[in-house]
PDB file of C-alpha atoms in Angstrom:
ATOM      1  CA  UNK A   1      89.615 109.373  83.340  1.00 60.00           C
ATOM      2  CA  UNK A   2      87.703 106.801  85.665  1.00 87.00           C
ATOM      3  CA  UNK A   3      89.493 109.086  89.132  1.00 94.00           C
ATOM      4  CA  UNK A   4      88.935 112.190  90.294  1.00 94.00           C
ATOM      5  CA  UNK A   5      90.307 114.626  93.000  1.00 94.00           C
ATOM      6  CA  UNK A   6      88.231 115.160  95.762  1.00 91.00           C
ATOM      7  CA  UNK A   7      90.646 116.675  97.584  1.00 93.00           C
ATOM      8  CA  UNK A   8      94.494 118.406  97.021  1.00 95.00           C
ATOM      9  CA  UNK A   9      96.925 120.757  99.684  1.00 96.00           C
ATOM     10  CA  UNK A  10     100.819 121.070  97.910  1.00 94.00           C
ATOM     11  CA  UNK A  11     103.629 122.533  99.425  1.00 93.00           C
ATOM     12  CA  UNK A  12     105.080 125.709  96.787  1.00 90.00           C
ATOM     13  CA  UNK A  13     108.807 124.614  97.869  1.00 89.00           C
ATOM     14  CA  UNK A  14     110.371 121.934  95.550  1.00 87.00           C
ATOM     15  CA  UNK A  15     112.052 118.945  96.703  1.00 89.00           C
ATOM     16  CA  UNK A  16     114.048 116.547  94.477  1.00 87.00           C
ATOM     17  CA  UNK A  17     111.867 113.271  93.918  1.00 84.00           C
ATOM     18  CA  UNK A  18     114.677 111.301  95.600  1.00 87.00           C
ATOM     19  CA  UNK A  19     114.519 113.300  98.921  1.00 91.00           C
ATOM     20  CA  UNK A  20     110.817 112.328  99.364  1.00 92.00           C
ATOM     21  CA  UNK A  21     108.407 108.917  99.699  1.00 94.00           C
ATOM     22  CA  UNK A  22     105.506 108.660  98.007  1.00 96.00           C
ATOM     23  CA  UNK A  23     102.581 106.983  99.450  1.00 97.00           C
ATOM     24  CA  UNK A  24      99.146 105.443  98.152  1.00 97.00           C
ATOM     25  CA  UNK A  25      96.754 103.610  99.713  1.00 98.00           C
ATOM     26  CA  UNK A  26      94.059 102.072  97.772  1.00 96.00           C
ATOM     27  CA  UNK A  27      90.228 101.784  98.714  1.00 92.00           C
ATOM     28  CA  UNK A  28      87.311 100.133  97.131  1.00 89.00           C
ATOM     29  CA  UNK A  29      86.412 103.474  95.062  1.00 92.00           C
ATOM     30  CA  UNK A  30      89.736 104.964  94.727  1.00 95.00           C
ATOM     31  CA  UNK A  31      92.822 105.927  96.525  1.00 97.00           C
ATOM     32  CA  UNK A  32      94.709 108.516  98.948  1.00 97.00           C
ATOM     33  CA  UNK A  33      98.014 109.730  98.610  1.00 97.00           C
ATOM     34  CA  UNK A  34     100.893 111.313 100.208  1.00 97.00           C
ATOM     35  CA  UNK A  35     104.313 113.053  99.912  1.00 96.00           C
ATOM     36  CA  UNK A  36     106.503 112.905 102.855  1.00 96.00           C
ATOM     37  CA  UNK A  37     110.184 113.785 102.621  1.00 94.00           C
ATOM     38  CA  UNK A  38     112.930 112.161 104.576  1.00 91.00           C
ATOM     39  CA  UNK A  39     113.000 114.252 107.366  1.00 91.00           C
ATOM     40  CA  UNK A  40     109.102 113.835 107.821  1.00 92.00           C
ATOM     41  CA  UNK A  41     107.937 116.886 106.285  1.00 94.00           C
ATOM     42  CA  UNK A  42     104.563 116.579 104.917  1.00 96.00           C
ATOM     43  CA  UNK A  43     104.457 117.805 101.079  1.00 96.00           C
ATOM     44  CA  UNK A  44     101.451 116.659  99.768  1.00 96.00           C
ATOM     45  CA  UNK A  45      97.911 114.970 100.374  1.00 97.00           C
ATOM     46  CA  UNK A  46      95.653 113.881  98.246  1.00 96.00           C
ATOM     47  CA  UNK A  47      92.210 111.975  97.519  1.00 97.00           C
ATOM     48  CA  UNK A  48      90.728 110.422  93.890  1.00 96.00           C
ATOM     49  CA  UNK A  49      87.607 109.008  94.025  1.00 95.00           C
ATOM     50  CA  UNK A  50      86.366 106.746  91.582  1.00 94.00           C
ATOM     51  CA  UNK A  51      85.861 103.381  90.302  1.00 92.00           C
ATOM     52  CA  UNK A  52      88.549 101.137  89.592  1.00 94.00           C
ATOM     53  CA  UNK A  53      88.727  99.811  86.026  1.00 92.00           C
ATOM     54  CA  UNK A  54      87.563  96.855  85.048  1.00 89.00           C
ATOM     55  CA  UNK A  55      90.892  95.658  83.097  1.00 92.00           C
ATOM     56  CA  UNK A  56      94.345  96.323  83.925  1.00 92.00           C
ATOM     57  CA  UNK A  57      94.966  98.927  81.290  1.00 94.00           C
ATOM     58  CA  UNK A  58      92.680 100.782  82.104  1.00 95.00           C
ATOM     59  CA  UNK A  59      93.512 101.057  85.372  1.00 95.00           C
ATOM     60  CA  UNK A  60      97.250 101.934  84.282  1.00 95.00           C
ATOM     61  CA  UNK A  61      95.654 104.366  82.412  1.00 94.00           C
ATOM     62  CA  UNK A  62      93.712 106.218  84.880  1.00 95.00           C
ATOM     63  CA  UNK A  63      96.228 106.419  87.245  1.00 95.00           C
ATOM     64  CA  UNK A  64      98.796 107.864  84.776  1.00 95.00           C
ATOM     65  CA  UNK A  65      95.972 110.592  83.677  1.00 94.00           C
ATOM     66  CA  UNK A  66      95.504 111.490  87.169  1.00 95.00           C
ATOM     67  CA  UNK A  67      98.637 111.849  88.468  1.00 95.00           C
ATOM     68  CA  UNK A  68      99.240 113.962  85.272  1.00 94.00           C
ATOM     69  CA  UNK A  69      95.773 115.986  85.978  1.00 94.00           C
ATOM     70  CA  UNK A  70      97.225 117.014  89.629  1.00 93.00           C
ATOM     71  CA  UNK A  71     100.595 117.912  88.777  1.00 91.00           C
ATOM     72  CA  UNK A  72     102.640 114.669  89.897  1.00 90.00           C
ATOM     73  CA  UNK A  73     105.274 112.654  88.382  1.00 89.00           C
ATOM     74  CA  UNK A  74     105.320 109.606  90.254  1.00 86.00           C
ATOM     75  CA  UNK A  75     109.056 108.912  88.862  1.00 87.00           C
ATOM     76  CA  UNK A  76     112.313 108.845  90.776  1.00 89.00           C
ATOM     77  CA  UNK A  77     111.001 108.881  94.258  1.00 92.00           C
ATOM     78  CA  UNK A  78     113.190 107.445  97.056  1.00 92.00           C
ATOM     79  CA  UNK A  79     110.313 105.007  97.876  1.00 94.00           C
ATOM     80  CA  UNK A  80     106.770 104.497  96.654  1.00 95.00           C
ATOM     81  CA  UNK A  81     104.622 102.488  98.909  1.00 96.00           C
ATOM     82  CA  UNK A  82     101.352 101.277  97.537  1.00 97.00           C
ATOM     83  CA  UNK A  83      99.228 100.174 100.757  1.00 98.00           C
ATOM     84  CA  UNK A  84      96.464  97.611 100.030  1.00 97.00           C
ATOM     85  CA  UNK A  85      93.459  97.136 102.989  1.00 97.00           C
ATOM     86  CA  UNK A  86      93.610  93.685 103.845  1.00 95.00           C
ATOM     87  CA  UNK A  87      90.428  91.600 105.996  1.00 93.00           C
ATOM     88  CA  UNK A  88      92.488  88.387 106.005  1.00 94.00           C
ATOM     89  CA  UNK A  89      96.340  88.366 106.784  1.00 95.00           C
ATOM     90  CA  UNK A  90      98.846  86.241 108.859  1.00 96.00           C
ATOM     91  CA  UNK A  91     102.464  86.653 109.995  1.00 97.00           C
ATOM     92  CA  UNK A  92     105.028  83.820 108.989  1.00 97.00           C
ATOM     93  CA  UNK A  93     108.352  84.058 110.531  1.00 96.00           C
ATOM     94  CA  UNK A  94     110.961  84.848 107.251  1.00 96.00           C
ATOM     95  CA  UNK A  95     112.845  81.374 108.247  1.00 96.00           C
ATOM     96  CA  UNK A  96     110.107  79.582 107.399  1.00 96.00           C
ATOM     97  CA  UNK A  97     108.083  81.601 104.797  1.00 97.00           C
ATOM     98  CA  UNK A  98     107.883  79.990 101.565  1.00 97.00           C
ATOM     99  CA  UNK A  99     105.289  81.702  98.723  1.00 96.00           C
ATOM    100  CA  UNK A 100     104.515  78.510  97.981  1.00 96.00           C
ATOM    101  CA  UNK A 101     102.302  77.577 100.838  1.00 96.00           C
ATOM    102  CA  UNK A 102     100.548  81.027 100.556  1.00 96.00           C
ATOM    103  CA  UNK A 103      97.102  79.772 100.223  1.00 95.00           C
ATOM    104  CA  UNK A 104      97.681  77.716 103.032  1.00 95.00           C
ATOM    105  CA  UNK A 105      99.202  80.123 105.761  1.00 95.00           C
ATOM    106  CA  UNK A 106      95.933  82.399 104.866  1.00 95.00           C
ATOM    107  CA  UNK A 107      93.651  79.209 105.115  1.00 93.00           C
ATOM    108  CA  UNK A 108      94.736  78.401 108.821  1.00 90.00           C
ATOM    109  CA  UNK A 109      92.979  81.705 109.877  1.00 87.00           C
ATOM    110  CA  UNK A 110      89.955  81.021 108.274  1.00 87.00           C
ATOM    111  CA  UNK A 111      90.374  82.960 104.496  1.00 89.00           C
ATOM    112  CA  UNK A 112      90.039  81.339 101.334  1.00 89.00           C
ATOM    113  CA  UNK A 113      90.881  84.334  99.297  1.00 88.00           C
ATOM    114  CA  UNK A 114      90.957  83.530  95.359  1.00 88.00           C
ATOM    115  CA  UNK A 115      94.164  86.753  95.349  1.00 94.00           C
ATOM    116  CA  UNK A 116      96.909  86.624  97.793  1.00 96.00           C
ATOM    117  CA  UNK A 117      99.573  88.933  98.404  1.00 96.00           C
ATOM    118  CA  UNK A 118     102.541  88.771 100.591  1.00 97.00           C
ATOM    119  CA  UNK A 119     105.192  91.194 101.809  1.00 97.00           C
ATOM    120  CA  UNK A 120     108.655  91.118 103.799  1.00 96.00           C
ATOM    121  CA  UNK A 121     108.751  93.846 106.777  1.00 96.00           C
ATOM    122  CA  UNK A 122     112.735  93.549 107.340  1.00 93.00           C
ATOM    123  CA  UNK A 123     111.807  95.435 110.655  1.00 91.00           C
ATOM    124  CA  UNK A 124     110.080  92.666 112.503  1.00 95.00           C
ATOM    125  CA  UNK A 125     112.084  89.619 110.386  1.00 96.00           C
ATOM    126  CA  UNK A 126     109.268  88.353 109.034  1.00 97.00           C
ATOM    127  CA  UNK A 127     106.855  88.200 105.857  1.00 97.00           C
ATOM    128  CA  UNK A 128     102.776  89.380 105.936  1.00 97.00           C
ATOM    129  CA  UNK A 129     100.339  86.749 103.717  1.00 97.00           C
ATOM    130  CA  UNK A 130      97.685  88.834 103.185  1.00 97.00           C
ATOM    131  CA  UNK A 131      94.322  88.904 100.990  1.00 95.00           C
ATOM    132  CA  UNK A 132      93.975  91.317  98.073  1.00 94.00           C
ATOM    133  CA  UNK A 133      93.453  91.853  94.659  1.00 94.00           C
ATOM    134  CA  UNK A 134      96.653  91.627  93.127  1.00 92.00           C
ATOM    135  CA  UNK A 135      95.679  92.513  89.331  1.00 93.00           C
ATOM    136  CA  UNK A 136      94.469  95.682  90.946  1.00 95.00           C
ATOM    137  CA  UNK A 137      98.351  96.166  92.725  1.00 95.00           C
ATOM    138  CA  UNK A 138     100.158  95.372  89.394  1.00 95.00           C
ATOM    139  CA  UNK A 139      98.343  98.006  87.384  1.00 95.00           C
ATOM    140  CA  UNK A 140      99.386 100.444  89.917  1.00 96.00           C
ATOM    141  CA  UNK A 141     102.778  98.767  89.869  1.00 95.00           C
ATOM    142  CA  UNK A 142     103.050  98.925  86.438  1.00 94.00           C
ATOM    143  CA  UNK A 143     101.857 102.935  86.428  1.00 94.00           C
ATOM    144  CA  UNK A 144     104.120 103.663  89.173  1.00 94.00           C
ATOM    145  CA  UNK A 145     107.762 101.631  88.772  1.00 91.00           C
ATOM    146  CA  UNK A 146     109.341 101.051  91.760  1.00 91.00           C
ATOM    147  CA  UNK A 147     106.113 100.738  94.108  1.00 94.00           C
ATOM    148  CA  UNK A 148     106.311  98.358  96.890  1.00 96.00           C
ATOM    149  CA  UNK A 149     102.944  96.834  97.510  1.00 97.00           C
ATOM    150  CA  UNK A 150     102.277  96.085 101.420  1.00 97.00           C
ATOM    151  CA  UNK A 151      99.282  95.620 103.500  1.00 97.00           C
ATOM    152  CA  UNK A 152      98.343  97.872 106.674  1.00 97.00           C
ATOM    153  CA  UNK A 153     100.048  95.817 108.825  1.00 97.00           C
ATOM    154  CA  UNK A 154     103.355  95.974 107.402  1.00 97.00           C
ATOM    155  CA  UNK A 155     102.493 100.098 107.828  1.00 96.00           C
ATOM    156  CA  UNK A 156     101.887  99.531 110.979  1.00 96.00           C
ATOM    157  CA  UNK A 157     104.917  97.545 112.385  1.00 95.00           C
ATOM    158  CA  UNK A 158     107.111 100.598 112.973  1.00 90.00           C
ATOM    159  CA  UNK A 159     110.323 100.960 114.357  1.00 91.00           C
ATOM    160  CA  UNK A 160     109.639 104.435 115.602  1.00 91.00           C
ATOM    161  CA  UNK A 161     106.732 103.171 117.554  1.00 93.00           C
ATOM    162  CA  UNK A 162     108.555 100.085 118.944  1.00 94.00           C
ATOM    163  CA  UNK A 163     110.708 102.701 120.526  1.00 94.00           C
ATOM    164  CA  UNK A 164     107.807 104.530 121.666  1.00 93.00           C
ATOM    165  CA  UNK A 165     107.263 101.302 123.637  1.00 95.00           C
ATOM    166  CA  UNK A 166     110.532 101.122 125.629  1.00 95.00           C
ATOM    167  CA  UNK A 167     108.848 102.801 128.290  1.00 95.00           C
ATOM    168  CA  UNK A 168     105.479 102.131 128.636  1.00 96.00           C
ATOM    169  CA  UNK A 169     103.145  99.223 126.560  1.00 96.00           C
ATOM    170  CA  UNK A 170     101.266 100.699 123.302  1.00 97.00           C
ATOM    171  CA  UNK A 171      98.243 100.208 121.653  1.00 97.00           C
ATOM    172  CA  UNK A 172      97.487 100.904 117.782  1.00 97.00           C
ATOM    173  CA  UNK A 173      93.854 100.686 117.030  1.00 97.00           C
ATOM    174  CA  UNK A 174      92.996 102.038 113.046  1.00 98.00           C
ATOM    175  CA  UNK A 175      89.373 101.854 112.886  1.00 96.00           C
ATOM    176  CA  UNK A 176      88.183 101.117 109.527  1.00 94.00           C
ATOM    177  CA  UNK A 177      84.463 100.351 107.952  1.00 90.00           C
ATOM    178  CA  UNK A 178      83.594  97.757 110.642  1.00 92.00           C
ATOM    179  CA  UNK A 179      86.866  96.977 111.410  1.00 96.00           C
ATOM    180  CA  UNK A 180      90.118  97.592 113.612  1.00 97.00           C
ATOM    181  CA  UNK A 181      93.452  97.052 112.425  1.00 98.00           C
ATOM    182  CA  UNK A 182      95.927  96.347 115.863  1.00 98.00           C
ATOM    183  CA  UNK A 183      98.975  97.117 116.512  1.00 97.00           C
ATOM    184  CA  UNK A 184     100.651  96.149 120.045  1.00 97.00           C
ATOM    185  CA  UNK A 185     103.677  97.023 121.273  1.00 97.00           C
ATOM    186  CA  UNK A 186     105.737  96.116 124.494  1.00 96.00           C
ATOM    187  CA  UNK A 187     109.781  96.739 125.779  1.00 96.00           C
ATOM    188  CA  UNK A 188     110.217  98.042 122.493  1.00 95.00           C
ATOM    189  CA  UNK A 189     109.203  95.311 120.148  1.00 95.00           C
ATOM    190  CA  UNK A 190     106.471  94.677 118.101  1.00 97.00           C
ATOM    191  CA  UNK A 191     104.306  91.598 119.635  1.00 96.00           C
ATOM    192  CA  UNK A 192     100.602  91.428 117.956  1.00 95.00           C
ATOM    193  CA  UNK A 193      99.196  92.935 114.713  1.00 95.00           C
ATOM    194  CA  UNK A 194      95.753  91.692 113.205  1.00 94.00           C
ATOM    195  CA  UNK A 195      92.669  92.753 112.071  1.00 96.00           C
ATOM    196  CA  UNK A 196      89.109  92.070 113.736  1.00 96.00           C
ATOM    197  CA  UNK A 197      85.853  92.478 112.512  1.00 95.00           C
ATOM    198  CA  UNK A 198      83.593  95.200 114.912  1.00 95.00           C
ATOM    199  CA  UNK A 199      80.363  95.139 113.065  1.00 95.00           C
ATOM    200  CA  UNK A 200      79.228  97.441 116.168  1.00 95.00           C
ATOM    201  CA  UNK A 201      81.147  99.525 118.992  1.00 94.00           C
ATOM    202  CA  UNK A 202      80.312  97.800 121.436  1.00 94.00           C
ATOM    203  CA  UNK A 203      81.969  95.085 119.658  1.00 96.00           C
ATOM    204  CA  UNK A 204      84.814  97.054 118.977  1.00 96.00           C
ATOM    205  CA  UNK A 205      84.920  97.537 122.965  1.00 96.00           C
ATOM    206  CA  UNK A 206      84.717  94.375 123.767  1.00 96.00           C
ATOM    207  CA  UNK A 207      87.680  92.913 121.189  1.00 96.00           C
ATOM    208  CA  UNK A 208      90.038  96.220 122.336  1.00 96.00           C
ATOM    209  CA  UNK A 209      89.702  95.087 126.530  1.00 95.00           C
ATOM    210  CA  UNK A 210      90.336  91.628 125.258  1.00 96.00           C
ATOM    211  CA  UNK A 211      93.622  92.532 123.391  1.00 96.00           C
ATOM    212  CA  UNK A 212      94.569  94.234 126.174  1.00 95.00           C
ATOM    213  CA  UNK A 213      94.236  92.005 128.635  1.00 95.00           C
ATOM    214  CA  UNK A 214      95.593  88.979 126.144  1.00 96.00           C
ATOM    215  CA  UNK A 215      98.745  90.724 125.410  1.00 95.00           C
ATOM    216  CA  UNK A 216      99.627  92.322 128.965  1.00 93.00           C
ATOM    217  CA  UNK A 217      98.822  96.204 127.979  1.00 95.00           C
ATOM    218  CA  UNK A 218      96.701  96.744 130.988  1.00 92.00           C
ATOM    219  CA  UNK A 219      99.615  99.095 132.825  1.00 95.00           C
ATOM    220  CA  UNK A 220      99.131 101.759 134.569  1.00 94.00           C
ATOM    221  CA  UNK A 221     100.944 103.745 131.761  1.00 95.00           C
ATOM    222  CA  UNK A 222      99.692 101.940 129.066  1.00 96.00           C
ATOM    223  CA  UNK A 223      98.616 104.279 125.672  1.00 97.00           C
ATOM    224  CA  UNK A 224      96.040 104.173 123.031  1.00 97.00           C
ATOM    225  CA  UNK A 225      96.868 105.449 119.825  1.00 97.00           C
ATOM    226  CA  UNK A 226      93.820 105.837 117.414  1.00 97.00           C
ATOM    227  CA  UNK A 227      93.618 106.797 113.934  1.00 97.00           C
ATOM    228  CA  UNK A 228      91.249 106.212 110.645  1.00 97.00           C
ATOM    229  CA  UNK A 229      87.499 106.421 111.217  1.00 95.00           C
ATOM    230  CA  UNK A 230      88.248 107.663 114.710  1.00 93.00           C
ATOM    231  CA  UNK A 231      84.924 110.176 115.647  1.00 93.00           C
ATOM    232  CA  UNK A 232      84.185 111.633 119.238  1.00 93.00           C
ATOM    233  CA  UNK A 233      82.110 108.760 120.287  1.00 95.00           C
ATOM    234  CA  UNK A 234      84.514 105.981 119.501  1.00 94.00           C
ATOM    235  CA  UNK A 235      87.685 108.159 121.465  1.00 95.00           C
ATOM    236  CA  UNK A 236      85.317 108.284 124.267  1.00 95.00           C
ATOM    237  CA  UNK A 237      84.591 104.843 124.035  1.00 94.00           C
ATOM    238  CA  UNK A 238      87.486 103.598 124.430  1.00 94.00           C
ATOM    239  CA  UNK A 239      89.230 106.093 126.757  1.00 94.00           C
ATOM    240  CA  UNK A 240      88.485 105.190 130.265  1.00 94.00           C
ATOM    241  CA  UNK A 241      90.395 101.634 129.666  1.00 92.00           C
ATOM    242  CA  UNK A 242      93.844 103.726 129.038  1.00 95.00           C
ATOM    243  CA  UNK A 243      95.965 106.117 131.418  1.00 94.00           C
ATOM    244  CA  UNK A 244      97.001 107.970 128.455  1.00 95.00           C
ATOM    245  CA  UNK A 245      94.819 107.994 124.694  1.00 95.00           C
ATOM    246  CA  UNK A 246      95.830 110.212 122.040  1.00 96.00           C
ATOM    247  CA  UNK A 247      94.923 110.390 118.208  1.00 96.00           C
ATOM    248  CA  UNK A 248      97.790 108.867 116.022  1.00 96.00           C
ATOM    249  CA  UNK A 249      98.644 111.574 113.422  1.00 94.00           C
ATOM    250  CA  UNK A 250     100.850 108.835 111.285  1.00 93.00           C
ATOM    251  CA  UNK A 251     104.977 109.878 111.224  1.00 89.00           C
ATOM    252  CA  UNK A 252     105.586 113.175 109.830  1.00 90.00           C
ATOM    253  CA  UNK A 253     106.547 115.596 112.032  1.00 87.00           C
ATOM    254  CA  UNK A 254     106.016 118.939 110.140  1.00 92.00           C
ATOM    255  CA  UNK A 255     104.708 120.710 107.272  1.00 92.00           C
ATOM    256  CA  UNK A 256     105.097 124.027 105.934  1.00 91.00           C
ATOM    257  CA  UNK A 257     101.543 124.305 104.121  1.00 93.00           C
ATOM    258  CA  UNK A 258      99.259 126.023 106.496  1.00 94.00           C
ATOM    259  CA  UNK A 259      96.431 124.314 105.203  1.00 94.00           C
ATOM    260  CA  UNK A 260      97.757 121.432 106.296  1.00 94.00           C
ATOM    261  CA  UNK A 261      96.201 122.179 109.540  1.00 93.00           C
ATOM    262  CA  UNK A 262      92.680 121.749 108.618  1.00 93.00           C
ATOM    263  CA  UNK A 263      93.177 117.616 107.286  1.00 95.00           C
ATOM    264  CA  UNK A 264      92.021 115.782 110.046  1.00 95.00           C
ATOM    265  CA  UNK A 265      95.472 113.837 109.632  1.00 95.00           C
ATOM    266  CA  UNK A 266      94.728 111.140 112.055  1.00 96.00           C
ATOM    267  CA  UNK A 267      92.251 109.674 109.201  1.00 96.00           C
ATOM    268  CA  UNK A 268      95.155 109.336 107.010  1.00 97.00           C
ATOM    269  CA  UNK A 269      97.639 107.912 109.400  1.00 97.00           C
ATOM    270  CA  UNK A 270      98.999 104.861 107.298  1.00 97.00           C
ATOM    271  CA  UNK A 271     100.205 107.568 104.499  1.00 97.00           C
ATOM    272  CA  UNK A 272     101.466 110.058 106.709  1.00 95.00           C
TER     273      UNK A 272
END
């Protein structure tokens, strides 16, 4: 087995498959995982390191062995979202999506990609063209039936935190090897999501004031949410250009694992 666990915390109570959602996100040397239940309880979190397989079999393979090796069917779930880290992606308004012109909605910002992806978000109406390795997606696909593939950004455009926006503007920022994925919100709707390359953070400063003055967020009640590779320097970085900046823990709202309280959950935020 190419994957193993580098880390595991499981809940002892059982839960029919169909009362929970099953979440994966895939890196370049392996994958994270998680099991939420309707209601938002947090089940299960896991990481598998590793080296994806060469071939699709093997891939299927591997994922199969280690879901067996931890315990986990990954059968019968009320939804399995396979997330996929995109550098490249573009919105296209459902009315005027077509897959055919794929390569060419990515091109106009600048990617020629060789795999491309794309995926509906019925939320916001319209369909995310992103870059990724698709042979990679179908072996999970094809390990896991029923997975939905999506990109961070589809993740990302949540109702819950378009609500969150009713009252005051909101600002998503997941941090991620030299990168931020955005998220802005305003009056309750969902009104820029990209991602921008911060080789530096003073980069990362400078592209955050600029989003916020681009898309209206600089309120006097404006928020910051961050998450991923969010460490004490970077909060304080960015905290003086926000009234209020918290860490985003993702959208569960409980657990009943104890341990639960030493995963630094805001890493994990687009599985959780």
């Amino acid at each position: 087995m190419s994957y193993s666990c580098n880390s595991l915390i499981t809940t002892d109570r059982e839960f029919a498959s169909s009362e929970k959602r099953l979440s994966i996100c895939l890196q370049a040397n392996g994958f994270s995982f998680s099991e939420v239940t309707a209601s938002g309880v947090l089940l299960t979190f896991g990481e598998a390191s590793g080296r994806h397989a060469f071939s699709m079999t093997s891939v299927m393979a591997d994922v199969k062995a280690f879901f067996a090796e931890v315990g986990i069917s990954p059968l019968g779930y009320r939804s399995v979202e396979l997330i996929m880290l995109s550098d490249h992606s573009t919105w296209v308004p459902d009315e005027l999506y077509s897959s055919a012109a794929n390569r060419q909605y990515l091109k106009l910002v600048g990617s020629n990609a060789a795999s491309i992806m794309a995926a509906p978000c019925r939320s916001l109406q319209a369909t995310a063209v992103f870059a990724a390795n698709d042979a990679l997606a179908t072996a999970f696909k094809v390990a896991i039936p029923g997975a939905t593939v999506i990109n961070q950004h589809v993740r990302l455009a949540d109702p819950d935190l378009c609500r969150r926006s009713d009252t005051h503007p909101v600002l998503l920022a997941h941090w991620r090897m030299g990168r931020i994925d955005y998220a802005a919100y305003r009056n309750g709707s969902y009104i820029f999501g990209n991602t921008i390359a911060c080789p530096t953070d003073s980069d990362a400063l400078f592209h955050t004031v600029e989003v916020i003055k681009t898309f209206g967020l600089d309120t006097p009640d404006a928020e910051l949410l961050l998450c991923g590779d969010a460490t004490r320097e970077r909060f304080a970085l960015l905290r003086p250009y926000f009234p209020v900046a918290t860490l985003f823990n993702g959208t569960h709202s409980s657990f009943l694992n104890p341990a639960f309280k030493t995963l630094h959950t805001y890493r994990h935020a687009l599985i959780l």
